[in-house]
PDB file of C-alpha atoms in Angstrom:
ATOM      1  CA  UNK A   1     -25.870  10.047 -11.688  1.00  0.00           C
ATOM      2  CA  UNK A   2     -24.364  10.976 -14.965  1.00  0.00           C
ATOM      3  CA  UNK A   3     -21.583   9.105 -16.677  1.00  0.00           C
ATOM      4  CA  UNK A   4     -18.696   9.715 -14.283  1.00  0.00           C
ATOM      5  CA  UNK A   5     -15.038   9.168 -15.098  1.00  0.00           C
ATOM      6  CA  UNK A   6     -14.441   7.384 -11.797  1.00  0.00           C
ATOM      7  CA  UNK A   7     -16.993   4.672 -11.195  1.00  0.00           C
ATOM      8  CA  UNK A   8     -17.254   1.904  -8.645  1.00  0.00           C
ATOM      9  CA  UNK A   9     -17.014  -0.738 -11.370  1.00  0.00           C
ATOM     10  CA  UNK A  10     -13.745   0.808 -12.589  1.00  0.00           C
ATOM     11  CA  UNK A  11     -12.372   0.629  -9.042  1.00  0.00           C
ATOM     12  CA  UNK A  12     -13.438  -3.023  -8.685  1.00  0.00           C
ATOM     13  CA  UNK A  13     -11.820  -3.906 -12.020  1.00  0.00           C
ATOM     14  CA  UNK A  14      -8.607  -2.132 -11.031  1.00  0.00           C
ATOM     15  CA  UNK A  15      -8.382  -3.954  -7.681  1.00  0.00           C
ATOM     16  CA  UNK A  16      -9.128  -7.321  -9.282  1.00  0.00           C
ATOM     17  CA  UNK A  17      -6.501  -6.755 -11.974  1.00  0.00           C
ATOM     18  CA  UNK A  18      -3.893  -5.880  -9.328  1.00  0.00           C
ATOM     19  CA  UNK A  19      -4.696  -8.900  -7.150  1.00  0.00           C
ATOM     20  CA  UNK A  20      -5.201 -11.674  -9.694  1.00  0.00           C
ATOM     21  CA  UNK A  21      -2.164 -10.970 -11.903  1.00  0.00           C
ATOM     22  CA  UNK A  22       0.847 -12.707 -10.332  1.00  0.00           C
ATOM     23  CA  UNK A  23       3.451 -10.210 -11.569  1.00  0.00           C
ATOM     24  CA  UNK A  24       1.477  -7.194 -10.383  1.00  0.00           C
ATOM     25  CA  UNK A  25       0.673  -8.921  -7.082  1.00  0.00           C
ATOM     26  CA  UNK A  26       4.343  -9.665  -6.416  1.00  0.00           C
ATOM     27  CA  UNK A  27       5.235  -6.009  -7.004  1.00  0.00           C
ATOM     28  CA  UNK A  28       2.343  -4.807  -4.839  1.00  0.00           C
ATOM     29  CA  UNK A  29       3.404  -7.064  -1.960  1.00  0.00           C
ATOM     30  CA  UNK A  30       6.945  -5.670  -2.119  1.00  0.00           C
ATOM     31  CA  UNK A  31       5.589  -2.123  -2.242  1.00  0.00           C
ATOM     32  CA  UNK A  32       3.223  -2.682   0.695  1.00  0.00           C
ATOM     33  CA  UNK A  33       6.004  -4.263   2.746  1.00  0.00           C
ATOM     34  CA  UNK A  34       8.341  -1.335   2.066  1.00  0.00           C
ATOM     35  CA  UNK A  35       5.665   1.235   2.949  1.00  0.00           C
ATOM     36  CA  UNK A  36       4.819  -0.701   6.125  1.00  0.00           C
ATOM     37  CA  UNK A  37       8.444  -0.831   7.257  1.00  0.00           C
ATOM     38  CA  UNK A  38       8.877   2.876   6.493  1.00  0.00           C
ATOM     39  CA  UNK A  39       5.725   3.834   8.422  1.00  0.00           C
ATOM     40  CA  UNK A  40       6.707   1.549  11.296  1.00  0.00           C
ATOM     41  CA  UNK A  41      10.140   3.132  11.526  1.00  0.00           C
ATOM     42  CA  UNK A  42       8.579   6.597  11.665  1.00  0.00           C
ATOM     43  CA  UNK A  43       6.266   5.525  14.497  1.00  0.00           C
ATOM     44  CA  UNK A  44       9.152   3.874  16.336  1.00  0.00           C
ATOM     45  CA  UNK A  45      11.386   6.932  16.066  1.00  0.00           C
ATOM     46  CA  UNK A  46       8.611   9.323  17.109  1.00  0.00           C
ATOM     47  CA  UNK A  47       7.791   7.244  20.182  1.00  0.00           C
ATOM     48  CA  UNK A  48      11.215   6.002  21.275  1.00  0.00           C
ATOM     49  CA  UNK A  49      13.697   8.302  19.486  1.00  0.00           C
ATOM     50  CA  UNK A  50      14.669  10.089  22.677  1.00  0.00           C
ATOM     51  CA  UNK A  51      15.724   6.766  24.229  1.00  0.00           C
ATOM     52  CA  UNK A  52      18.093   6.102  21.317  1.00  0.00           C
ATOM     53  CA  UNK A  53      20.246   9.172  21.931  1.00  0.00           C
ATOM     54  CA  UNK A  54      23.694   8.831  23.437  1.00  0.00           C
TER      55      UNK A  54
END
């Protein structure tokens, strides 16, 4: 393979930099928690939204 702009080593370095830096990790945890709550609320409303009507 030729010299690609997106390599596996670049991806590994990016993940390691996001995990091992405490400030970035704290932000990523908050972001993951917010996305998880948002996705969970969508699933909840799609499955049980009709039961929540008056």
